[in-house]
mmCIF file of C-alpha atoms in Angstrom:
data_model
loop_
_atom_site.group_PDB
_atom_site.id
_atom_site.type_symbol
_atom_site.label_atom_id
_atom_site.label_comp_id
_atom_site.label_asym_id
_atom_site.label_seq_id
_atom_site.Cartn_x
_atom_site.Cartn_y
_atom_site.Cartn_z
ATOM 1 C CA MET A 1 0.000 0.000 0.000
ATOM 2 C CA PRO A 2 2.785 2.564 0.629
ATOM 3 C CA HIS A 3 3.830 2.496 -3.027
ATOM 4 C CA VAL A 4 0.254 3.158 -4.144
ATOM 5 C CA LEU A 5 -0.027 6.100 -1.727
ATOM 6 C CA ALA A 6 3.294 7.522 -2.953
ATOM 7 C CA ALA A 7 2.149 7.192 -6.571
ATOM 8 C CA LEU A 8 -1.114 9.004 -5.842
ATOM 9 C CA THR A 9 0.707 11.778 -3.998
ATOM 10 C CA LEU A 10 3.244 12.224 -6.810
ATOM 11 C CA ASN A 11 0.438 12.268 -9.382
ATOM 12 C CA ASN A 12 -1.525 14.910 -7.471
ATOM 13 C CA LEU A 13 1.470 17.214 -7.412
ATOM 14 C CA GLU A 14 2.312 16.426 -11.039
ATOM 15 C CA CYS A 15 -1.102 17.775 -12.065
ATOM 16 C CA ARG A 16 -0.041 21.226 -10.829
ATOM 17 C CA ALA A 17 3.749 21.157 -11.180
ATOM 18 C CA PRO A 18 4.955 19.020 -14.105
ATOM 19 C CA SER A 19 8.244 17.224 -13.499
ATOM 20 C CA THR A 20 10.445 14.459 -14.841
ATOM 21 C CA HIS A 21 9.491 11.995 -12.103
ATOM 22 C CA ASN A 22 8.775 8.383 -12.950
ATOM 23 C CA ILE A 23 5.089 8.721 -12.010
ATOM 24 C CA ARG A 24 3.250 11.437 -13.934
ATOM 25 C CA THR A 25 -0.174 10.037 -14.745
ATOM 26 C CA VAL A 26 -2.101 7.532 -12.681
ATOM 27 C CA LEU A 27 -4.714 5.472 -14.479
ATOM 28 C CA SER A 28 -6.480 2.497 -12.972
ATOM 29 C CA PRO A 29 -7.029 -0.648 -15.030
ATOM 30 C CA GLN A 30 -10.742 0.254 -15.158
ATOM 31 C CA GLN A 31 -9.933 3.674 -16.629
ATOM 32 C CA ILE A 32 -7.551 2.193 -19.201
ATOM 33 C CA LYS A 33 -10.141 -0.400 -20.275
ATOM 34 C CA LYS A 34 -12.859 2.270 -20.586
ATOM 35 C CA ILE A 35 -10.666 4.566 -22.681
ATOM 36 C CA ALA A 36 -9.537 1.674 -24.904
ATOM 37 C CA GLU A 37 -13.130 0.532 -25.426
ATOM 38 C CA GLU A 38 -14.181 4.079 -26.365
ATOM 39 C CA ARG A 39 -11.405 4.129 -28.972
ATOM 40 C CA GLY A 40 -12.397 0.872 -30.608
ATOM 41 C CA LEU A 41 -10.131 -1.568 -28.801
ATOM 42 C CA LYS A 42 -11.186 -4.833 -27.232
ATOM 43 C CA LEU A 43 -9.494 -6.332 -24.178
ATOM 44 C CA VAL A 44 -8.388 -9.859 -25.004
ATOM 45 C CA ASN A 45 -6.225 -10.662 -21.996
ATOM 46 C CA GLU A 46 -5.315 -9.146 -18.655
ATOM 47 C CA ARG A 47 -3.204 -10.157 -15.694
ATOM 48 C CA LYS A 48 -1.350 -8.781 -12.700
ATOM 49 C CA ILE A 49 2.363 -9.090 -12.179
ATOM 50 C CA THR A 50 3.952 -8.907 -8.741
ATOM 51 C CA PRO A 51 7.416 -7.355 -9.079
ATOM 52 C CA LYS A 52 10.370 -9.096 -7.470
ATOM 53 C CA ALA A 53 11.293 -7.975 -3.966
ATOM 54 C CA ASP A 54 14.617 -6.533 -5.123
ATOM 55 C CA LEU A 55 12.963 -3.960 -7.410
ATOM 56 C CA LEU A 56 13.665 -0.641 -5.688
ATOM 57 C CA ASP A 57 11.258 1.772 -7.404
ATOM 58 C CA ALA A 58 8.820 1.715 -4.491
ATOM 59 C CA LYS A 59 11.514 2.547 -1.944
ATOM 60 C CA TRP A 60 12.795 5.402 -4.098
ATOM 61 C CA GLU A 61 9.349 6.885 -4.665
ATOM 62 C CA VAL A 62 8.174 6.454 -1.068
ATOM 63 C CA SER A 63 11.435 7.960 0.217
ATOM 64 C CA TYR A 64 11.064 10.910 -2.128
ATOM 65 C CA VAL A 65 7.525 11.701 -0.968
ATOM 66 C CA LEU A 66 8.543 11.459 2.701
ATOM 67 C CA ARG A 67 11.430 13.958 2.348
ATOM 68 C CA PRO A 68 11.001 17.488 3.736
ATOM 69 C CA LYS A 69 11.834 18.777 0.240
ATOM 70 C CA PHE A 70 8.618 17.202 -1.057
ATOM 71 C CA GLU A 71 6.617 19.060 1.605
ATOM 72 C CA GLN A 72 8.142 22.280 0.292
ATOM 73 C CA GLN A 73 7.155 21.324 -3.250
ATOM 74 C CA ILE A 74 3.556 20.874 -2.137
ATOM 75 C CA GLU A 75 3.562 24.205 -0.305
ATOM 76 C CA THR A 76 5.013 26.127 -3.232
ATOM 77 C CA SER A 77 2.968 24.438 -5.960
ATOM 78 C CA SER A 78 -0.001 26.143 -7.507
ATOM 79 C CA GLY A 79 -3.392 24.949 -6.436
ATOM 80 C CA SER A 80 -5.900 25.675 -3.766
ATOM 81 C CA LEU A 81 -5.463 25.245 -0.060
ATOM 82 C CA LYS A 82 -7.845 22.261 -0.304
ATOM 83 C CA GLU A 83 -5.536 20.599 -2.842
ATOM 84 C CA HIS A 84 -2.536 21.150 -0.568
ATOM 85 C CA PHE A 85 -4.454 19.697 2.381
ATOM 86 C CA ALA A 86 -5.389 16.660 0.269
ATOM 87 C CA ASP A 87 -1.738 16.178 -0.763
ATOM 88 C CA PHE A 88 -0.606 16.341 2.854
ATOM 89 C CA ALA A 89 -3.381 13.959 3.937
ATOM 90 C CA VAL A 90 -2.214 11.291 1.482
ATOM 91 C CA ARG A 91 1.431 11.940 2.397
ATOM 92 C CA ASP A 92 0.595 11.611 6.107
ATOM 93 C CA SER A 93 -1.245 8.353 5.383
ATOM 94 C CA LEU A 94 1.858 7.138 3.584
ATOM 95 C CA GLU A 95 4.027 8.017 6.571
ATOM 96 C CA SER A 96 1.665 6.092 8.881
ATOM 97 C CA ALA A 97 1.592 3.085 6.546
ATOM 98 C CA VAL A 98 5.408 2.919 6.431
ATOM 99 C CA ALA A 99 5.618 3.260 10.234
ATOM 100 C CA GLN A 100 3.379 0.185 10.611
ATOM 101 C CA LEU A 101 5.708 -2.008 8.550
ATOM 102 C CA GLN A 102 7.993 -4.248 10.564
ATOM 103 C CA ASP A 103 11.177 -2.881 8.976
ATOM 104 C CA GLY A 104 9.773 0.494 7.967
ATOM 105 C CA LEU A 105 11.015 1.734 4.626
ATOM 106 C CA ASN A 106 13.064 -1.458 4.145
ATOM 107 C CA SER A 107 9.783 -3.418 3.995
ATOM 108 C CA VAL A 108 8.244 -1.315 1.229
ATOM 109 C CA ARG A 109 7.449 -3.366 -1.878
ATOM 110 C CA CYS A 110 6.454 -2.334 -5.373
ATOM 111 C CA MET A 111 2.769 -2.345 -6.177
ATOM 112 C CA ASP A 112 1.433 -4.993 -8.494
ATOM 113 C CA VAL A 113 1.415 -4.120 -12.195
ATOM 114 C CA TRP A 114 -1.672 -4.596 -14.342
ATOM 115 C CA VAL A 115 -1.035 -5.688 -17.931
ATOM 116 C CA GLY A 116 -3.678 -5.698 -20.630
ATOM 117 C CA THR A 117 -3.571 -6.900 -24.223
ATOM 118 C CA PHE A 118 -5.937 -5.184 -26.627
ATOM 119 C CA GLU A 119 -6.860 -5.701 -30.241
ATOM 120 C CA ALA A 120 -8.790 -3.580 -32.689
ATOM 121 C CA LYS A 121 -12.456 -4.484 -32.932
ATOM 122 C CA THR A 122 -13.379 -5.800 -36.339
ATOM 123 C CA TYR A 123 -16.627 -4.998 -38.053
ATOM 124 C CA MET A 124 -18.141 -7.040 -40.828
ATOM 125 C CA ASN A 125 -20.092 -5.229 -43.513
ATOM 126 C CA ILE A 126 -22.566 -7.724 -44.971
#
């Protein structure tokens, strides 16, 4: 869960202050399937992949969001006070989630990855 919370926090800030971070747009599998369907694609296969424990992306992204520098980025970003409060609420939830892990940040794992295979819908004119 910490990696998901970090991704959501990074995405929220990215909406107001574009960056070169790894996470810039968060789409759920449901959103991807809906958009694909609207554009004439058909889902033919889907699955989830659990990354290996030695993949460090989650630790990097969680660590980044928990740094004081990230708090400053939230405070200086454009957006309403409500948006800043929402960013801090998710960040605080992330901090609590990491604190509950047995080894703290060392226990953070990468979120599962959803993979979908699509094909163009075919139409028969008879």
